[in-house]
């Protein structure tokens, strides 16, 4: 967000746009909202670590309190394929390509990989919670909420996977329509 999104928005505000606002939105969707969710989760976990560690009885509760917050991932995942396609098209513009290459080199990563990180993080929560659950005795106070959190993260991962699959299917349809539109008037069977 700091390395890519903020400079793009700053350039736009200074009337020296690298990309227009709809193009920025197409690539980054609601990534700032997702960042806020991750930061809130991190803050809650750090607070737990500082006040209750090594006890894990509240970790499941932390995830369960955030159930509604994880809904923001649906739109992000649904947009991910389109964001990647837009990125590949927009990078053909010299000004944007120079910007991307400069930032990629400075941070040692590339934007397309970074756009997938929020989803990767969500998928990593479930196995971490499962390991905690397996190390927690059933009679332990936080066991049930931890088990519920594992189930919740499993359902979230399944939902995000289905959103991603649907996004790829939509992209195939859009690309097929684009190909058909370009070939209008072309006789296939002459």
PDB file of C-alpha atoms in Angstrom:
ATOM      1  CA  UNK A   1       0.000   0.000   0.000  1.00  0.00           C
ATOM      2  CA  UNK A   2       2.742   2.446   0.976  1.00  0.00           C
ATOM      3  CA  UNK A   3       4.985   1.561  -1.932  1.00  0.00           C
ATOM      4  CA  UNK A   4       2.463   1.367  -4.774  1.00  0.00           C
ATOM      5  CA  UNK A   5      -0.968   2.704  -3.904  1.00  0.00           C
ATOM      6  CA  UNK A   6       0.020   5.816  -1.939  1.00  0.00           C
ATOM      7  CA  UNK A   7       2.393   7.178  -4.638  1.00  0.00           C
ATOM      8  CA  UNK A   8      -0.185   6.500  -7.371  1.00  0.00           C
ATOM      9  CA  UNK A   9      -2.840   8.405  -5.424  1.00  0.00           C
ATOM     10  CA  UNK A  10      -0.387  11.186  -4.614  1.00  0.00           C
ATOM     11  CA  UNK A  11       0.536  11.601  -8.294  1.00  0.00           C
ATOM     12  CA  UNK A  12      -3.158  11.705  -9.162  1.00  0.00           C
ATOM     13  CA  UNK A  13      -3.834  14.363  -6.523  1.00  0.00           C
ATOM     14  CA  UNK A  14      -0.956  16.476  -7.846  1.00  0.00           C
ATOM     15  CA  UNK A  15      -2.505  16.330 -11.325  1.00  0.00           C
ATOM     16  CA  UNK A  16       0.417  14.234 -12.618  1.00  0.00           C
ATOM     17  CA  UNK A  17      -1.368  10.913 -12.793  1.00  0.00           C
ATOM     18  CA  UNK A  18       0.456   7.713 -13.520  1.00  0.00           C
ATOM     19  CA  UNK A  19      -2.951   5.995 -13.562  1.00  0.00           C
ATOM     20  CA  UNK A  20      -6.499   7.319 -13.351  1.00  0.00           C
ATOM     21  CA  UNK A  21      -8.609   6.606 -10.251  1.00  0.00           C
ATOM     22  CA  UNK A  22     -10.732   3.863 -11.911  1.00  0.00           C
ATOM     23  CA  UNK A  23      -7.539   2.113 -13.010  1.00  0.00           C
ATOM     24  CA  UNK A  24      -6.088   2.351  -9.499  1.00  0.00           C
ATOM     25  CA  UNK A  25      -9.343   0.987  -8.078  1.00  0.00           C
ATOM     26  CA  UNK A  26      -9.340  -1.864 -10.590  1.00  0.00           C
ATOM     27  CA  UNK A  27      -5.897  -3.016  -9.492  1.00  0.00           C
ATOM     28  CA  UNK A  28      -6.070  -2.381  -5.750  1.00  0.00           C
ATOM     29  CA  UNK A  29      -9.814  -2.846  -5.101  1.00  0.00           C
ATOM     30  CA  UNK A  30     -10.344  -2.724  -1.311  1.00  0.00           C
ATOM     31  CA  UNK A  31      -6.777  -3.558  -0.288  1.00  0.00           C
ATOM     32  CA  UNK A  32      -6.666  -0.708   2.246  1.00  0.00           C
ATOM     33  CA  UNK A  33      -9.711  -2.150   4.026  1.00  0.00           C
ATOM     34  CA  UNK A  34      -8.040  -5.566   4.085  1.00  0.00           C
ATOM     35  CA  UNK A  35      -4.891  -3.987   5.486  1.00  0.00           C
ATOM     36  CA  UNK A  36      -7.007  -2.462   8.256  1.00  0.00           C
ATOM     37  CA  UNK A  37      -8.448  -5.912   9.063  1.00  0.00           C
ATOM     38  CA  UNK A  38      -4.955  -7.435   9.253  1.00  0.00           C
ATOM     39  CA  UNK A  39      -3.662  -4.581  11.395  1.00  0.00           C
ATOM     40  CA  UNK A  40      -6.615  -4.921  13.779  1.00  0.00           C
ATOM     41  CA  UNK A  41      -6.065  -8.676  14.031  1.00  0.00           C
ATOM     42  CA  UNK A  42      -2.359  -8.127  14.645  1.00  0.00           C
ATOM     43  CA  UNK A  43      -3.124  -5.551  17.323  1.00  0.00           C
ATOM     44  CA  UNK A  44      -5.516  -7.946  19.066  1.00  0.00           C
ATOM     45  CA  UNK A  45      -3.028 -10.812  18.939  1.00  0.00           C
ATOM     46  CA  UNK A  46      -0.178  -8.623  20.217  1.00  0.00           C
ATOM     47  CA  UNK A  47      -2.367  -7.426  23.072  1.00  0.00           C
ATOM     48  CA  UNK A  48      -3.166 -11.047  23.897  1.00  0.00           C
ATOM     49  CA  UNK A  49       0.521 -11.954  23.775  1.00  0.00           C
ATOM     50  CA  UNK A  50       1.433  -9.084  26.098  1.00  0.00           C
ATOM     51  CA  UNK A  51      -1.305  -9.792  28.637  1.00  0.00           C
ATOM     52  CA  UNK A  52      -2.105 -13.504  28.548  1.00  0.00           C
ATOM     53  CA  UNK A  53       0.667 -15.434  26.809  1.00  0.00           C
ATOM     54  CA  UNK A  54       1.346 -18.389  26.899  1.00  0.00           C
ATOM     55  CA  UNK A  55      -2.362 -19.036  27.496  1.00  0.00           C
ATOM     56  CA  UNK A  56      -4.282 -19.414  24.230  1.00  0.00           C
ATOM     57  CA  UNK A  57      -7.771 -19.320  25.688  1.00  0.00           C
ATOM     58  CA  UNK A  58      -8.664 -16.046  23.957  1.00  0.00           C
ATOM     59  CA  UNK A  59      -7.095 -16.621  20.539  1.00  0.00           C
ATOM     60  CA  UNK A  60     -10.195 -18.346  19.171  1.00  0.00           C
ATOM     61  CA  UNK A  61     -12.336 -15.519  20.542  1.00  0.00           C
ATOM     62  CA  UNK A  62     -10.182 -12.957  18.734  1.00  0.00           C
ATOM     63  CA  UNK A  63     -10.830 -14.647  15.384  1.00  0.00           C
ATOM     64  CA  UNK A  64     -14.517 -15.162  16.143  1.00  0.00           C
ATOM     65  CA  UNK A  65     -14.957 -11.467  16.977  1.00  0.00           C
ATOM     66  CA  UNK A  66     -13.584 -10.680  13.526  1.00  0.00           C
ATOM     67  CA  UNK A  67     -15.965 -12.892  11.533  1.00  0.00           C
ATOM     68  CA  UNK A  68     -17.684  -9.978   9.826  1.00  0.00           C
ATOM     69  CA  UNK A  69     -14.360  -8.272   9.106  1.00  0.00           C
ATOM     70  CA  UNK A  70     -13.266 -11.177   6.927  1.00  0.00           C
ATOM     71  CA  UNK A  71     -16.186 -10.554   4.553  1.00  0.00           C
ATOM     72  CA  UNK A  72     -14.125  -7.832   2.843  1.00  0.00           C
ATOM     73  CA  UNK A  73     -12.004 -10.543   1.276  1.00  0.00           C
ATOM     74  CA  UNK A  74     -14.866 -11.676  -0.973  1.00  0.00           C
ATOM     75  CA  UNK A  75     -14.784  -8.567  -3.151  1.00  0.00           C
ATOM     76  CA  UNK A  76     -11.004  -8.543  -3.204  1.00  0.00           C
ATOM     77  CA  UNK A  77     -10.815 -12.148  -4.378  1.00  0.00           C
ATOM     78  CA  UNK A  78     -13.560 -11.647  -6.937  1.00  0.00           C
ATOM     79  CA  UNK A  79     -11.527  -8.760  -8.357  1.00  0.00           C
ATOM     80  CA  UNK A  80      -8.093 -10.437  -8.221  1.00  0.00           C
ATOM     81  CA  UNK A  81      -8.111 -11.961 -11.725  1.00  0.00           C
ATOM     82  CA  UNK A  82      -9.391  -8.731 -13.214  1.00  0.00           C
ATOM     83  CA  UNK A  83      -6.742  -6.806 -11.261  1.00  0.00           C
ATOM     84  CA  UNK A  84      -4.021  -9.013 -12.709  1.00  0.00           C
ATOM     85  CA  UNK A  85      -5.386  -8.610 -16.228  1.00  0.00           C
ATOM     86  CA  UNK A  86      -5.556  -4.833 -15.787  1.00  0.00           C
ATOM     87  CA  UNK A  87      -2.035  -4.761 -14.418  1.00  0.00           C
ATOM     88  CA  UNK A  88      -0.734  -6.649 -17.478  1.00  0.00           C
ATOM     89  CA  UNK A  89      -2.500  -4.217 -19.816  1.00  0.00           C
ATOM     90  CA  UNK A  90      -1.578  -1.026 -17.971  1.00  0.00           C
ATOM     91  CA  UNK A  91       2.080  -2.001 -17.618  1.00  0.00           C
ATOM     92  CA  UNK A  92       2.365  -1.463 -21.352  1.00  0.00           C
ATOM     93  CA  UNK A  93       2.185   2.272 -20.648  1.00  0.00           C
ATOM     94  CA  UNK A  94       5.721   3.592 -20.335  1.00  0.00           C
ATOM     95  CA  UNK A  95       5.058   5.864 -17.343  1.00  0.00           C
ATOM     96  CA  UNK A  96       3.375   3.105 -15.348  1.00  0.00           C
ATOM     97  CA  UNK A  97       5.985   0.513 -16.368  1.00  0.00           C
ATOM     98  CA  UNK A  98       8.792   2.811 -15.197  1.00  0.00           C
ATOM     99  CA  UNK A  99       6.991   3.384 -11.889  1.00  0.00           C
ATOM    100  CA  UNK A 100       6.381  -0.347 -11.339  1.00  0.00           C
ATOM    101  CA  UNK A 101       9.941  -1.320 -12.298  1.00  0.00           C
ATOM    102  CA  UNK A 102      11.380   1.307  -9.950  1.00  0.00           C
ATOM    103  CA  UNK A 103       9.261   0.224  -6.984  1.00  0.00           C
ATOM    104  CA  UNK A 104       9.771  -3.497  -7.698  1.00  0.00           C
ATOM    105  CA  UNK A 105      13.528  -2.999  -7.680  1.00  0.00           C
ATOM    106  CA  UNK A 106      13.454  -0.847  -4.542  1.00  0.00           C
ATOM    107  CA  UNK A 107      11.460  -3.350  -2.484  1.00  0.00           C
ATOM    108  CA  UNK A 108      12.732  -6.542  -4.082  1.00  0.00           C
ATOM    109  CA  UNK A 109       9.303  -7.838  -4.991  1.00  0.00           C
ATOM    110  CA  UNK A 110       6.680  -7.410  -7.682  1.00  0.00           C
ATOM    111  CA  UNK A 111       3.179  -6.015  -7.481  1.00  0.00           C
ATOM    112  CA  UNK A 112       1.383  -9.040  -8.929  1.00  0.00           C
ATOM    113  CA  UNK A 113       2.852 -11.270  -6.193  1.00  0.00           C
ATOM    114  CA  UNK A 114       2.025  -8.744  -3.501  1.00  0.00           C
ATOM    115  CA  UNK A 115      -1.594  -8.525  -4.666  1.00  0.00           C
ATOM    116  CA  UNK A 116      -2.005 -12.208  -3.777  1.00  0.00           C
ATOM    117  CA  UNK A 117      -0.619 -11.848  -0.247  1.00  0.00           C
ATOM    118  CA  UNK A 118      -3.891 -10.959   1.513  1.00  0.00           C
ATOM    119  CA  UNK A 119      -5.426 -14.223   0.325  1.00  0.00           C
ATOM    120  CA  UNK A 120      -2.323 -16.168   1.280  1.00  0.00           C
ATOM    121  CA  UNK A 121      -2.516 -14.733   4.791  1.00  0.00           C
ATOM    122  CA  UNK A 122      -6.110 -15.864   5.239  1.00  0.00           C
ATOM    123  CA  UNK A 123      -5.300 -19.378   4.057  1.00  0.00           C
ATOM    124  CA  UNK A 124      -2.383 -19.537   6.521  1.00  0.00           C
ATOM    125  CA  UNK A 125      -4.559 -18.772   9.551  1.00  0.00           C
ATOM    126  CA  UNK A 126      -6.400 -22.091   9.487  1.00  0.00           C
ATOM    127  CA  UNK A 127      -3.348 -24.390   9.784  1.00  0.00           C
ATOM    128  CA  UNK A 128      -1.898 -22.194  12.531  1.00  0.00           C
ATOM    129  CA  UNK A 129      -5.140 -22.354  14.487  1.00  0.00           C
ATOM    130  CA  UNK A 130      -5.359 -26.112  13.876  1.00  0.00           C
ATOM    131  CA  UNK A 131      -1.870 -26.611  15.364  1.00  0.00           C
ATOM    132  CA  UNK A 132      -2.914 -24.578  18.388  1.00  0.00           C
ATOM    133  CA  UNK A 133      -6.103 -26.620  18.699  1.00  0.00           C
ATOM    134  CA  UNK A 134      -4.241 -29.946  18.547  1.00  0.00           C
ATOM    135  CA  UNK A 135      -1.889 -28.738  21.279  1.00  0.00           C
ATOM    136  CA  UNK A 136      -4.789 -27.598  23.476  1.00  0.00           C
ATOM    137  CA  UNK A 137      -6.464 -30.055  25.878  1.00  0.00           C
ATOM    138  CA  UNK A 138     -10.192 -30.522  25.244  1.00  0.00           C
ATOM    139  CA  UNK A 139     -11.048 -29.510  28.803  1.00  0.00           C
ATOM    140  CA  UNK A 140      -9.139 -26.227  28.421  1.00  0.00           C
ATOM    141  CA  UNK A 141     -11.260 -23.075  28.726  1.00  0.00           C
ATOM    142  CA  UNK A 142     -10.496 -21.768  25.226  1.00  0.00           C
ATOM    143  CA  UNK A 143     -10.757 -25.072  23.384  1.00  0.00           C
ATOM    144  CA  UNK A 144     -14.315 -24.595  22.062  1.00  0.00           C
ATOM    145  CA  UNK A 145     -13.760 -21.082  20.743  1.00  0.00           C
ATOM    146  CA  UNK A 146     -10.499 -22.211  19.141  1.00  0.00           C
ATOM    147  CA  UNK A 147     -12.308 -25.128  17.485  1.00  0.00           C
ATOM    148  CA  UNK A 148     -14.993 -22.720  16.228  1.00  0.00           C
ATOM    149  CA  UNK A 149     -12.291 -20.377  14.896  1.00  0.00           C
ATOM    150  CA  UNK A 150     -10.690 -23.286  13.007  1.00  0.00           C
ATOM    151  CA  UNK A 151     -14.063 -24.105  11.447  1.00  0.00           C
ATOM    152  CA  UNK A 152     -14.675 -20.463  10.616  1.00  0.00           C
ATOM    153  CA  UNK A 153     -11.294 -20.073   8.916  1.00  0.00           C
ATOM    154  CA  UNK A 154     -11.845 -23.318   7.003  1.00  0.00           C
ATOM    155  CA  UNK A 155     -15.200 -22.015   5.727  1.00  0.00           C
ATOM    156  CA  UNK A 156     -13.598 -18.674   4.887  1.00  0.00           C
ATOM    157  CA  UNK A 157     -10.890 -20.418   2.850  1.00  0.00           C
ATOM    158  CA  UNK A 158     -13.489 -22.491   0.995  1.00  0.00           C
ATOM    159  CA  UNK A 159     -15.544 -19.367   0.282  1.00  0.00           C
ATOM    160  CA  UNK A 160     -12.515 -17.448  -1.008  1.00  0.00           C
ATOM    161  CA  UNK A 161     -11.484 -20.366  -3.201  1.00  0.00           C
ATOM    162  CA  UNK A 162     -14.960 -20.469  -4.752  1.00  0.00           C
ATOM    163  CA  UNK A 163     -14.872 -16.684  -5.287  1.00  0.00           C
ATOM    164  CA  UNK A 164     -11.519 -17.003  -7.032  1.00  0.00           C
ATOM    165  CA  UNK A 165     -12.771 -19.837  -9.234  1.00  0.00           C
ATOM    166  CA  UNK A 166     -15.843 -17.765 -10.143  1.00  0.00           C
ATOM    167  CA  UNK A 167     -13.616 -14.790 -10.973  1.00  0.00           C
ATOM    168  CA  UNK A 168     -11.530 -16.912 -13.338  1.00  0.00           C
ATOM    169  CA  UNK A 169     -14.691 -18.231 -15.003  1.00  0.00           C
ATOM    170  CA  UNK A 170     -16.002 -14.677 -15.440  1.00  0.00           C
ATOM    171  CA  UNK A 171     -12.670 -13.651 -16.930  1.00  0.00           C
ATOM    172  CA  UNK A 172     -12.885 -16.506 -19.443  1.00  0.00           C
ATOM    173  CA  UNK A 173     -16.361 -15.354 -20.462  1.00  0.00           C
ATOM    174  CA  UNK A 174     -15.248 -11.733 -20.809  1.00  0.00           C
ATOM    175  CA  UNK A 175     -12.235 -12.790 -22.894  1.00  0.00           C
ATOM    176  CA  UNK A 176     -14.431 -14.993 -25.093  1.00  0.00           C
ATOM    177  CA  UNK A 177     -16.836 -12.104 -25.656  1.00  0.00           C
ATOM    178  CA  UNK A 178     -13.901  -9.841 -26.492  1.00  0.00           C
ATOM    179  CA  UNK A 179     -12.609 -12.358 -29.050  1.00  0.00           C
ATOM    180  CA  UNK A 180     -16.052 -12.788 -30.582  1.00  0.00           C
ATOM    181  CA  UNK A 181     -16.558  -9.032 -30.754  1.00  0.00           C
ATOM    182  CA  UNK A 182     -13.219  -8.601 -32.550  1.00  0.00           C
ATOM    183  CA  UNK A 183     -14.149 -11.313 -35.032  1.00  0.00           C
ATOM    184  CA  UNK A 184     -17.593  -9.868 -35.857  1.00  0.00           C
ATOM    185  CA  UNK A 185     -17.983  -9.687 -39.573  1.00  0.00           C
ATOM    186  CA  UNK A 186     -15.320 -12.329 -40.065  1.00  0.00           C
ATOM    187  CA  UNK A 187     -16.724 -15.336 -41.873  1.00  0.00           C
ATOM    188  CA  UNK A 188     -15.527 -18.488 -40.156  1.00  0.00           C
ATOM    189  CA  UNK A 189     -16.766 -20.888 -42.779  1.00  0.00           C
ATOM    190  CA  UNK A 190     -15.965 -19.304 -46.141  1.00  0.00           C
TER     191      UNK A 190
END
